[in-house]
PDB file of C-alpha atoms in Angstrom:
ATOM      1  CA  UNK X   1     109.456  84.011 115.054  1.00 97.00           C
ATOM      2  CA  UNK X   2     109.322  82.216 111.457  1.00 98.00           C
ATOM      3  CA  UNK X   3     108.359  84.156 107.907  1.00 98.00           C
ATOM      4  CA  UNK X   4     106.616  82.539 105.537  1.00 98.00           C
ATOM      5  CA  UNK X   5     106.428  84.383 102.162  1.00 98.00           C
ATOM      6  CA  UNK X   6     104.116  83.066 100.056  1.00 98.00           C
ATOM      7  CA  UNK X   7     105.020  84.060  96.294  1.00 96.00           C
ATOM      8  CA  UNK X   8     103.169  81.614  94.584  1.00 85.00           C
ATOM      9  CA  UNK X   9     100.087  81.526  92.096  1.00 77.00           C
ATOM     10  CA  UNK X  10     100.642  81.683  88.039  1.00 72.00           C
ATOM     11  CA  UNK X  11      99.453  85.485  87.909  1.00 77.00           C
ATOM     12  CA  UNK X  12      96.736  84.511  85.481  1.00 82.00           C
ATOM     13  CA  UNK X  13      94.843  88.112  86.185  1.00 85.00           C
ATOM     14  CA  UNK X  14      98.299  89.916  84.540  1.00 85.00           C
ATOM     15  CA  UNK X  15      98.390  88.006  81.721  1.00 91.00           C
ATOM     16  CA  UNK X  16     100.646  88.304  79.313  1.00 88.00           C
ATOM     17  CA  UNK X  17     102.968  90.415  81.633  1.00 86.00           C
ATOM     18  CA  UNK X  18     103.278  87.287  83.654  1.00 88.00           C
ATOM     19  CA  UNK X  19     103.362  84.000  81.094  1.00 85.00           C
ATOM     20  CA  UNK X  20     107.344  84.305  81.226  1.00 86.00           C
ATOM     21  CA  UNK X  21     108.129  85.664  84.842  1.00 89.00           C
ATOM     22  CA  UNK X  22     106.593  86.098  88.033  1.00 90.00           C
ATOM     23  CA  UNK X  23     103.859  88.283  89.067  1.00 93.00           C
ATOM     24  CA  UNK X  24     105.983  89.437  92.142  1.00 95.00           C
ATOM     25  CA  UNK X  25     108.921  90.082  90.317  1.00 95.00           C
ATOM     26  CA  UNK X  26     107.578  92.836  88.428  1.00 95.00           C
ATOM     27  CA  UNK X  27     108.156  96.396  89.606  1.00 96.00           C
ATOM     28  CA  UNK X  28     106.222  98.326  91.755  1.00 97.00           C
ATOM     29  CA  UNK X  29     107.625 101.609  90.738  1.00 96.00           C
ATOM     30  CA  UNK X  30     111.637 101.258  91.918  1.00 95.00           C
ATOM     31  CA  UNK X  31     111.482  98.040  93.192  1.00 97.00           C
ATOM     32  CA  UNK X  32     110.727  94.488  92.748  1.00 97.00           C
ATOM     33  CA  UNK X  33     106.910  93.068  93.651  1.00 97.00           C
ATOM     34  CA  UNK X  34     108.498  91.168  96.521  1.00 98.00           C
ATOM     35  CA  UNK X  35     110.533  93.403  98.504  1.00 98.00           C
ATOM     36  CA  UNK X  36     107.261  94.995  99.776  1.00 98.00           C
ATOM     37  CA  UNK X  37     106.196  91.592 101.741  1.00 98.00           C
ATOM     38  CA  UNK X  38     110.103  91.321 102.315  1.00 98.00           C
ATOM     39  CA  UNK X  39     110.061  94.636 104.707  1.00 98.00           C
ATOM     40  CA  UNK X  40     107.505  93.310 106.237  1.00 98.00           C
ATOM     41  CA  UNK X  41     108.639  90.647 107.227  1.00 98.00           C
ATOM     42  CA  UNK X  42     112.115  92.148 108.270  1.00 98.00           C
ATOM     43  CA  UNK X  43     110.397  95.480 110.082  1.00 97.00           C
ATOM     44  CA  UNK X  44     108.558  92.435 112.360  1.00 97.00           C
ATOM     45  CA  UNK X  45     112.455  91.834 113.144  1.00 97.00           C
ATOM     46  CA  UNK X  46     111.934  88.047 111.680  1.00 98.00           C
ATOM     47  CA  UNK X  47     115.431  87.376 109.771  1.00 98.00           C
ATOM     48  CA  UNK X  48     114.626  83.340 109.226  1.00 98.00           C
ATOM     49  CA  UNK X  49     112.269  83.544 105.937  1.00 98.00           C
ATOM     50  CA  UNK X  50     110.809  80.612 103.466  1.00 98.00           C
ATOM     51  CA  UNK X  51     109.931  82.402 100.237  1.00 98.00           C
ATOM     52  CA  UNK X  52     107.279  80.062  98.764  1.00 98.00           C
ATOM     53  CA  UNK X  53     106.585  79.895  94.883  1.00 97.00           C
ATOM     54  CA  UNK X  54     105.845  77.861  91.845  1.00 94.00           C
ATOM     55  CA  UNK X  55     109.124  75.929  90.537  1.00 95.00           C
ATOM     56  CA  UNK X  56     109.717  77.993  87.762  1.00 93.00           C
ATOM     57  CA  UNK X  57     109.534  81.363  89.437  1.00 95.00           C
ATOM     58  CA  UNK X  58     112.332  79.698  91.757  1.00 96.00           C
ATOM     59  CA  UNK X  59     115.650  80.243  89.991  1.00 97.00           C
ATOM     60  CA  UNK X  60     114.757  83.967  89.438  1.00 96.00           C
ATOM     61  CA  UNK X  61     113.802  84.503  92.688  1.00 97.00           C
ATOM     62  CA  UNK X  62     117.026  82.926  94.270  1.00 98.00           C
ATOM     63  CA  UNK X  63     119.013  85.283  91.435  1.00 97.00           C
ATOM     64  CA  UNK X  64     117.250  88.444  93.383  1.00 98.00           C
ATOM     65  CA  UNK X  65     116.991  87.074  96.790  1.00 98.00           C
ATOM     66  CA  UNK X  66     120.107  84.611  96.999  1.00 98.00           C
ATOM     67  CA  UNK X  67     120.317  83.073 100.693  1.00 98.00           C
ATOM     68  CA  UNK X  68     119.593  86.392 102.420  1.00 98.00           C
ATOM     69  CA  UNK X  69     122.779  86.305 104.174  1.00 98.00           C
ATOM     70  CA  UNK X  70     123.792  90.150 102.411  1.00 98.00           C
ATOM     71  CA  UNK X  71     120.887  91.295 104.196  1.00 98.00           C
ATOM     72  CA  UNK X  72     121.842  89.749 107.530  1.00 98.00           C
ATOM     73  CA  UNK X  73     118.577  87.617 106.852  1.00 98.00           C
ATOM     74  CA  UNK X  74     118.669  83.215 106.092  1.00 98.00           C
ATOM     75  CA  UNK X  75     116.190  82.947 102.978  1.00 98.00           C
ATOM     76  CA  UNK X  76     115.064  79.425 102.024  1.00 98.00           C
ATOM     77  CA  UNK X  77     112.594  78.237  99.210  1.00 98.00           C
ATOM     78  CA  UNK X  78     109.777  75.441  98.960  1.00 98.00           C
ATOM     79  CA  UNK X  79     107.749  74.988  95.834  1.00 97.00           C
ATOM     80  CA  UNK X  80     104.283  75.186  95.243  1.00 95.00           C
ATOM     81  CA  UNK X  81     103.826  73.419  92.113  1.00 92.00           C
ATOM     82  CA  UNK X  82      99.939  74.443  91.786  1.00 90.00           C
ATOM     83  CA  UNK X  83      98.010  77.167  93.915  1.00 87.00           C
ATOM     84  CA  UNK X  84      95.908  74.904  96.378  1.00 92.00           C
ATOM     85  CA  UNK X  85      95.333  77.658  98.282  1.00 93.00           C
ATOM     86  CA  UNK X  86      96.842  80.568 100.882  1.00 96.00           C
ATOM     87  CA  UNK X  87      96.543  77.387 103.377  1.00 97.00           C
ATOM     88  CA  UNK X  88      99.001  75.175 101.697  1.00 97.00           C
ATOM     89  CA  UNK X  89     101.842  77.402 102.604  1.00 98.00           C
ATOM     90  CA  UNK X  90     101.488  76.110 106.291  1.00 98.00           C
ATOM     91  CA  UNK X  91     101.884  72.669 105.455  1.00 98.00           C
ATOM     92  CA  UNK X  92     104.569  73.141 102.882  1.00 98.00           C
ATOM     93  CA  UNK X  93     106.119  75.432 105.522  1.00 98.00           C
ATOM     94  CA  UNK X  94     106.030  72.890 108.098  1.00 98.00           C
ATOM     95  CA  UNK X  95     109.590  72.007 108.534  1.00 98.00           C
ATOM     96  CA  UNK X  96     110.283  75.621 108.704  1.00 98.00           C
ATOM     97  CA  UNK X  97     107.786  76.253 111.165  1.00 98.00           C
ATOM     98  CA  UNK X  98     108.653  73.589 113.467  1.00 97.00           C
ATOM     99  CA  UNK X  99     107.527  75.023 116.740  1.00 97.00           C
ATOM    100  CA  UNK X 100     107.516  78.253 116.701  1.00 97.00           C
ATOM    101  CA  UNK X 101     105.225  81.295 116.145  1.00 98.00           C
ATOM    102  CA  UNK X 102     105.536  82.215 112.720  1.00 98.00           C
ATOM    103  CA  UNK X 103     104.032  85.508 109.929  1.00 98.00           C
ATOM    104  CA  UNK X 104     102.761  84.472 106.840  1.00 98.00           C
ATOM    105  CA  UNK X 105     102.339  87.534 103.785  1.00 98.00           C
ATOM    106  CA  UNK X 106     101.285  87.150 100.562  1.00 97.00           C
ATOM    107  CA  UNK X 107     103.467  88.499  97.911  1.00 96.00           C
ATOM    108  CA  UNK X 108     101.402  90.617  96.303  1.00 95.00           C
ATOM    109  CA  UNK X 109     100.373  92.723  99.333  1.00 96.00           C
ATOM    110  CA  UNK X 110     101.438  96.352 100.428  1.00 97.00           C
ATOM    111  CA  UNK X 111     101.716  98.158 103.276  1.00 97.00           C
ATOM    112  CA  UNK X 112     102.738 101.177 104.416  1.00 96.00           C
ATOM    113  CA  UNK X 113     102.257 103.793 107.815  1.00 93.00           C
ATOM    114  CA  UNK X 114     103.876 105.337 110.412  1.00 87.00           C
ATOM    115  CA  UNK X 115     103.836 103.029 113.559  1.00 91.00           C
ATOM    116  CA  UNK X 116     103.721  99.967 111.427  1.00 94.00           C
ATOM    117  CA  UNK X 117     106.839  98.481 113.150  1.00 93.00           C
ATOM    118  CA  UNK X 118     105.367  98.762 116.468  1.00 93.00           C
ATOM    119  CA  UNK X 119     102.137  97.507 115.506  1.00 93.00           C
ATOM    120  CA  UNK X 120     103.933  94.463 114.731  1.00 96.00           C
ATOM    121  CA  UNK X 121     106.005  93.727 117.742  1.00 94.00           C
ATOM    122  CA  UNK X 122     102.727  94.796 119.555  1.00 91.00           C
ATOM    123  CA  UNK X 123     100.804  91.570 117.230  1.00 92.00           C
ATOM    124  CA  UNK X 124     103.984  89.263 118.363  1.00 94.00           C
ATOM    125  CA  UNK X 125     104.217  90.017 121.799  1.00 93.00           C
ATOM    126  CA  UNK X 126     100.417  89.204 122.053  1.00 91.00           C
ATOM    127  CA  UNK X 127     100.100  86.482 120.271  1.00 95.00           C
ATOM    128  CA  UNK X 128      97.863  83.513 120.912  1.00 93.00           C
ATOM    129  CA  UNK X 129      96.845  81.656 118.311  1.00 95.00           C
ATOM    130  CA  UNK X 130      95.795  83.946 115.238  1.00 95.00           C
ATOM    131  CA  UNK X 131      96.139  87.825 114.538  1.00 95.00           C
ATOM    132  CA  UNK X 132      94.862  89.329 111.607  1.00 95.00           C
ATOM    133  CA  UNK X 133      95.292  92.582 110.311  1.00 95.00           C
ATOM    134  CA  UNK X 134      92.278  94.095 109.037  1.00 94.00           C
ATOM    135  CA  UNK X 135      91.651  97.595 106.709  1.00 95.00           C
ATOM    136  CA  UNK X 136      88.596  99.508 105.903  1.00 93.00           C
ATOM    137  CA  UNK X 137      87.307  99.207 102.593  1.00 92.00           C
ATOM    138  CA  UNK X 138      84.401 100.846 100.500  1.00 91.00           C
ATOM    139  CA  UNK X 139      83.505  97.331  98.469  1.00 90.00           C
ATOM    140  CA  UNK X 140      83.773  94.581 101.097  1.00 92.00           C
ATOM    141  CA  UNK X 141      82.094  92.327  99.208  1.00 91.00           C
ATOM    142  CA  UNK X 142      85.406  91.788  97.380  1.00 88.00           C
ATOM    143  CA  UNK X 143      87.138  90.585 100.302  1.00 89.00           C
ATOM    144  CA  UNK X 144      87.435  88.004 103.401  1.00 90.00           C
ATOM    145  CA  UNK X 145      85.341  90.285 106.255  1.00 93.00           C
ATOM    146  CA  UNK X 146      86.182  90.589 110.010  1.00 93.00           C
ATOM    147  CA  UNK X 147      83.494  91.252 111.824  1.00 89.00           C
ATOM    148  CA  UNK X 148      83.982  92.864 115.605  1.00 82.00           C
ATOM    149  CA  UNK X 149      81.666  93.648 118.377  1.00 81.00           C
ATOM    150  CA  UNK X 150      81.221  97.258 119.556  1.00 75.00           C
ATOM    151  CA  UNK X 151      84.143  96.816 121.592  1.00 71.00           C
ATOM    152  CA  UNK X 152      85.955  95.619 118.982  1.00 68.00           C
ATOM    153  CA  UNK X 153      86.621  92.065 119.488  1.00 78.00           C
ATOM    154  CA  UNK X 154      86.707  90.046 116.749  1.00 87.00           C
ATOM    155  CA  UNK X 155      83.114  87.842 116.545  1.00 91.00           C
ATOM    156  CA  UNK X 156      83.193  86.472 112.851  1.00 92.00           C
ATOM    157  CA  UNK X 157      84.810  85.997 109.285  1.00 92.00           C
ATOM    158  CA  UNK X 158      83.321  85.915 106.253  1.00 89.00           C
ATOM    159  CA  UNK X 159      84.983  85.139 102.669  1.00 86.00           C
ATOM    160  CA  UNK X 160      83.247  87.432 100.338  1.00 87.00           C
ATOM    161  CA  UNK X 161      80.047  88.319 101.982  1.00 88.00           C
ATOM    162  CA  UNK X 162      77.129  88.980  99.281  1.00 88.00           C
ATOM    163  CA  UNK X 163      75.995  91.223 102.924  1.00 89.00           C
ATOM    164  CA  UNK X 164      79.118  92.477 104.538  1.00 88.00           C
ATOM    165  CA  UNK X 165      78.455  92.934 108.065  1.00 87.00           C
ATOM    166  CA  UNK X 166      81.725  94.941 108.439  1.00 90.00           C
ATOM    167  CA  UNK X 167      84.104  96.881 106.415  1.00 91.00           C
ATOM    168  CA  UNK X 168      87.156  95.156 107.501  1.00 92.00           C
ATOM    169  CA  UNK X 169      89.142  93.229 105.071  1.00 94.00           C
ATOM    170  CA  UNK X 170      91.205  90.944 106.202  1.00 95.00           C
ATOM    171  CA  UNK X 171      94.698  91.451 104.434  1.00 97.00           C
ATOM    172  CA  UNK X 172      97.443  88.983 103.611  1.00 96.00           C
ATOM    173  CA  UNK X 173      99.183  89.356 106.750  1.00 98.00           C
ATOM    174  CA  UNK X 174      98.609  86.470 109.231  1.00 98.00           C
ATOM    175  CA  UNK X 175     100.477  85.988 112.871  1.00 98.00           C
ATOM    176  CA  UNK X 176      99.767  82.459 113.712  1.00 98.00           C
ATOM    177  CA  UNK X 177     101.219  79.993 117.199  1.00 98.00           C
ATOM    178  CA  UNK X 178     102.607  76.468 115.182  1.00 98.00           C
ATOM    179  CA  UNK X 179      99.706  74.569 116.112  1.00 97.00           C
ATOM    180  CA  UNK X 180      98.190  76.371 112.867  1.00 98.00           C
ATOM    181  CA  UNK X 181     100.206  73.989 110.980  1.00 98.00           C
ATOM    182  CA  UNK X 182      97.965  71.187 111.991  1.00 98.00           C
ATOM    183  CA  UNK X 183      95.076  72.910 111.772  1.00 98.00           C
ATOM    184  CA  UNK X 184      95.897  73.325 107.864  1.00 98.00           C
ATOM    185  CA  UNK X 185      96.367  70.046 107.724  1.00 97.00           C
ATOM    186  CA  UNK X 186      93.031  68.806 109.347  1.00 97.00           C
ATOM    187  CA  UNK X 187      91.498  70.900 106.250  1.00 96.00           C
ATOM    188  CA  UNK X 188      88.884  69.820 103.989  1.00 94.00           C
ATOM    189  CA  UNK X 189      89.319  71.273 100.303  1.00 92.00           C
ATOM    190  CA  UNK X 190      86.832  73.968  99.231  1.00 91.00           C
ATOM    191  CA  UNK X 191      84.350  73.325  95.968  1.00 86.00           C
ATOM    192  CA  UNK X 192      87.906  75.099  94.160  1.00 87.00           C
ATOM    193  CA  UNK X 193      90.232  72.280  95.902  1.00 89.00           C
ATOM    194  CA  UNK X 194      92.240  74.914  98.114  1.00 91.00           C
ATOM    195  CA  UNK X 195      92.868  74.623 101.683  1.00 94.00           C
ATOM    196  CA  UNK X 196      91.511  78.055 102.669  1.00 93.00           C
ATOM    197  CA  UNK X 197      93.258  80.608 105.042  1.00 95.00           C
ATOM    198  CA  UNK X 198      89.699  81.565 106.522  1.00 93.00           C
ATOM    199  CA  UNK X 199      88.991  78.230 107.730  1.00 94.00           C
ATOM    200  CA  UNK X 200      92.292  78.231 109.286  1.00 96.00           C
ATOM    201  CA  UNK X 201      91.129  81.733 111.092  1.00 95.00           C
ATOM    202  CA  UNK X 202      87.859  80.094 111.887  1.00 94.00           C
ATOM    203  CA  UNK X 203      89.441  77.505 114.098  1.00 95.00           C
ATOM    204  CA  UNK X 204      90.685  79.824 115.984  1.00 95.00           C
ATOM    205  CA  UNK X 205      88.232  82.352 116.406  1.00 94.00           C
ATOM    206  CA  UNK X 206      86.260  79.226 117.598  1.00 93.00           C
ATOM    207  CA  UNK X 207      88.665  78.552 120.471  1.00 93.00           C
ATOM    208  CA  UNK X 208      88.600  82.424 121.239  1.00 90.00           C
ATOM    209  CA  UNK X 209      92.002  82.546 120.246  1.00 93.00           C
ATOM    210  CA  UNK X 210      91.517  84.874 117.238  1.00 93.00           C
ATOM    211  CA  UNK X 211      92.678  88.601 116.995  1.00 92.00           C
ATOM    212  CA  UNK X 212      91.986  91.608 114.571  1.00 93.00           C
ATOM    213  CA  UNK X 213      94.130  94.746 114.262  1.00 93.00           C
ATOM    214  CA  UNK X 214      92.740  97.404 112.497  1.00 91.00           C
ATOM    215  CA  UNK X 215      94.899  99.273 110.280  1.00 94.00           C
ATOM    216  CA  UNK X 216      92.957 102.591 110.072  1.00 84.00           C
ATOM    217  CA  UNK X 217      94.041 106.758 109.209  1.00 83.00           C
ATOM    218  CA  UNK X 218      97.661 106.961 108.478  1.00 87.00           C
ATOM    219  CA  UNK X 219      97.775 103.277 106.924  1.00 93.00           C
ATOM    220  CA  UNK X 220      98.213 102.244 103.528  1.00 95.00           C
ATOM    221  CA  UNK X 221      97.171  98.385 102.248  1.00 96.00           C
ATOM    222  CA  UNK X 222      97.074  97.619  98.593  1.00 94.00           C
ATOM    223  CA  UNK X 223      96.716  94.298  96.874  1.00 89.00           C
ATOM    224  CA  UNK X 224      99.192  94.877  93.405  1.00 90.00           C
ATOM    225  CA  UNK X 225      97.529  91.481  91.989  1.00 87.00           C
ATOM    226  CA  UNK X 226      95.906  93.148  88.555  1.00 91.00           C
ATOM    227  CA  UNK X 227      97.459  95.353  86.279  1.00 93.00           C
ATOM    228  CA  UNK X 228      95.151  98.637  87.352  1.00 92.00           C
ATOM    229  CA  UNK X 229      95.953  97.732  91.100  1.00 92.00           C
ATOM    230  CA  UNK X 230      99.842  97.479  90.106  1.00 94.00           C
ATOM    231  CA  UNK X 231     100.068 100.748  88.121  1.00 96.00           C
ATOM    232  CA  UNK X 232      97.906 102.718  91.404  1.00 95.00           C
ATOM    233  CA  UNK X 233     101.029 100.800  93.807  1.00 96.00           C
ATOM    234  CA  UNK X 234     103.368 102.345  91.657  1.00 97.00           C
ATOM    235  CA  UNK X 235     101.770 105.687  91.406  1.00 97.00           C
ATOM    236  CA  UNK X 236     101.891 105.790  95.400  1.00 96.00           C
ATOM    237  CA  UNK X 237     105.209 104.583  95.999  1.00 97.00           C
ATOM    238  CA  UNK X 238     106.488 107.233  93.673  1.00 97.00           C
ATOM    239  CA  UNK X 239     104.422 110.023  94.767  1.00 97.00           C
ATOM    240  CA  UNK X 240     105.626 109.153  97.929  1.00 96.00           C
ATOM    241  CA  UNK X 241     109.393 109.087  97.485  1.00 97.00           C
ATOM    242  CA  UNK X 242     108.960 111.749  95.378  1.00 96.00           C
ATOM    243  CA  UNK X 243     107.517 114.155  98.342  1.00 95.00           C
ATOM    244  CA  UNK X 244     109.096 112.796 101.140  1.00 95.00           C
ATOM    245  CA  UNK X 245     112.991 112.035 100.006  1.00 95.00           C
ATOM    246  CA  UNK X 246     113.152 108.507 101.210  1.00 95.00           C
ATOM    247  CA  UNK X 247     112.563 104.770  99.741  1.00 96.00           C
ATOM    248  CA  UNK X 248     109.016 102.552 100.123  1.00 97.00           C
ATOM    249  CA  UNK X 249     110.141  98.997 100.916  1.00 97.00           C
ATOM    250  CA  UNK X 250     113.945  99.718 100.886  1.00 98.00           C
ATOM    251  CA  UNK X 251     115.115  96.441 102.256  1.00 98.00           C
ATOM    252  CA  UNK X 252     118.696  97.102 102.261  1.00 98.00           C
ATOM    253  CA  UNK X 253     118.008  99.829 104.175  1.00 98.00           C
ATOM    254  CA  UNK X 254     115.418  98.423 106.788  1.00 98.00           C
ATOM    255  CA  UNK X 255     118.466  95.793 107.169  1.00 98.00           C
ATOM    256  CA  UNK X 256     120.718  99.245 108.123  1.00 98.00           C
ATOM    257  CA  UNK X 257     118.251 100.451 110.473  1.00 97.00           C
ATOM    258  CA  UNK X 258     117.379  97.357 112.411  1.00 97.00           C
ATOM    259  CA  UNK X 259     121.226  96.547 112.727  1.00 97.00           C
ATOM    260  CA  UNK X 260     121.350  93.265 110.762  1.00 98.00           C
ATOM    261  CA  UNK X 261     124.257  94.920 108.315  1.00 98.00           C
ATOM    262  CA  UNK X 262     126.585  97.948 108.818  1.00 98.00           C
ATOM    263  CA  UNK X 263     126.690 100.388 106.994  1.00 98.00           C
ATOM    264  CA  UNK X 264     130.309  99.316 105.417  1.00 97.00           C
ATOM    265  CA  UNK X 265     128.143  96.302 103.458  1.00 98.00           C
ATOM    266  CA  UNK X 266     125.079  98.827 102.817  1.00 98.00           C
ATOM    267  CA  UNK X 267     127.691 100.927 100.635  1.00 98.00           C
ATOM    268  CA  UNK X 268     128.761  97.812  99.003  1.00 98.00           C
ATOM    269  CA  UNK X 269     125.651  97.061  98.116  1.00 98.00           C
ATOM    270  CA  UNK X 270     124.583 100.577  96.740  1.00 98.00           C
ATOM    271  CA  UNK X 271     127.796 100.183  94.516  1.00 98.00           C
ATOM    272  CA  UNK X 272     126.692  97.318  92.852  1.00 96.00           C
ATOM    273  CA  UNK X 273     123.657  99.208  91.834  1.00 96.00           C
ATOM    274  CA  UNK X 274     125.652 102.798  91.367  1.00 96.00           C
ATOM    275  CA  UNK X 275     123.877 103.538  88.090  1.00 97.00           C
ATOM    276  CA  UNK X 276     120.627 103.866  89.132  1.00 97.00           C
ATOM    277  CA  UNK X 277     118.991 105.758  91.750  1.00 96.00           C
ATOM    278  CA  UNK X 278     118.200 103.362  94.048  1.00 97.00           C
ATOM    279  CA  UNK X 279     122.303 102.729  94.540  1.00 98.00           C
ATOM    280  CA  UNK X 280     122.906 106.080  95.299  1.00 97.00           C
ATOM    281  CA  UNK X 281     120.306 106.181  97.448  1.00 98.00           C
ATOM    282  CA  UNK X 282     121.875 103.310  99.958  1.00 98.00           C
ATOM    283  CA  UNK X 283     125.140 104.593  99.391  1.00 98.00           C
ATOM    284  CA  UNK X 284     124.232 107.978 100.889  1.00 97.00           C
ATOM    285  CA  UNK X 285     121.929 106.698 103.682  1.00 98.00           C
ATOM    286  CA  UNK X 286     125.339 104.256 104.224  1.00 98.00           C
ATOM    287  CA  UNK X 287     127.801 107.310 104.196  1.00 97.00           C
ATOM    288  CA  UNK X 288     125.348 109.129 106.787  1.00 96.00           C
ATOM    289  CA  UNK X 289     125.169 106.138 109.144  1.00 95.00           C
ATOM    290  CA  UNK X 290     129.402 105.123 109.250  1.00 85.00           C
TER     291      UNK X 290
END
């Protein structure tokens, strides 16, 4: 399975923090914006990734990222030189793609829960066309709604509902077969000119070939897009790692764990970062592990 990581948009909501940089470089407590979507990607055990964002976000995203290959993981990039939409990332993607399953996360999204891991090979192992990952919310009127029958099977989606018929929001973590690639493409602009990510869901809730897993008690999804919504990320992540000794979103780490480095190049990398706590953090986790 592909990963698309879609890192685009010009962050107008966290203005001025992001006229000069972007929005998912900024820190979400310890850590970048981005390495939250990043261990997602890499818990689904996908290691081939296309990190999509505006050209001038680019450079400083390769200076973080690089090619991947320290992580055991091949990281490309595509631009998106306006936001046309969550959509768009399937087409520009396309080559990517090619013919195989793929994830697409937005780079702004958070999640975090025991089980998560297996919840995701669970989505991958059944997929068939389109899984979506939906979380209970108190104002879905904010939010693209999933809408499931009382034996929870997944019956309609709405973007934005004035009249919610459910409290599921659909997050920004999609599990799509490649034929959503042409599907995108088929798409008519909306009244804003994007290619929208619902209508892509639509099609294939049409064939019967949509899926919703809820992510309930236990689960954490945050969207870190405006500076209020960014300071309560940080606030968890560090109450968190605080209470519980270990790292949100450590990707070094999750690249330990699911055996893509050793932990001879997890200590190298700890080193580089020695000064701060989050190097001494992988270079204990890496003397623990040799």
């Amino acid at each position: 399975m592909k990963g698309i990581l879609l890192a685009g948009g010009s962050g107008t909501r966290m203005y001025p923090s992001t006229l000069a940089t972007s929005k998912q470089l900024l820190s979400v407590y310890d850590k970048p914006m981005i390495y939250h979507p990043l261990s997602v990607l890499m818990l689904a055990g996908i290691r081939e990734i296309l990190v999509i964002s505006q050209p001038t976000s680019i450079p400083a995203l390769q200076s973080l990222l690089g090619d991947g290959a320290h992580l055991g993981l091949s990281i490309t990039y595509a631009e998106q030189p306006e936001p046309r939409g969550i959509a768009e990332a399937l087409v520009i993607g396309a080559d990517h793609i090619g013919d195989e399953p793929f994830a697409l996360i937005l780079g702004d999204n958070i999640f975090h829960g025991a089980g998560f891991p297996r919840l995701l090979r669970e989505a991958q192992a059944n997929l068939d066309g389109c899984t979506v990952f939906g979380y209970p919310v108190s104002d879905p009127e904010r939010y693209g709604i999933a809408e499931t029958d009382a034996d929870g099977i997944l019956v309609s989606l709405e973007e934005k509902p004035l009249k919610p018929l459910s409290d599921n929001a659909v997050t920004g973590l999609y599990f799509y077969s490649p034929e959503a690639v042409e599907i995108a493409r088929g798409l008519k602009p909306s009244a804003r000119g994007e290619l929208e990510i619902t209508d892509v869901n639509r099609a294939f809730l049409k064939d019967g070939r949509a899926r919703l897993i809820r992510l309930g008690r236990g689960f954490t999804w945050l969207d870190a897009g405006t500076h209020d919504s960014l300071l309560a990320a940080s606030q968890y992540v560090q109450v968190i790692e605080a209470r519980q000794g270990v790292r949100v979103a450590c990707i070094e780490e999750i690249a330990l764990r699911m055996g893509y480095i050793d932990a001879e190049e997890c200590h190298r990398l700890g080193v580089r970062m020695k000064s701060s706590q989050y190097g001494q953090y992988l270079m204990q986790i890496a003397a623990v592990a040799a």
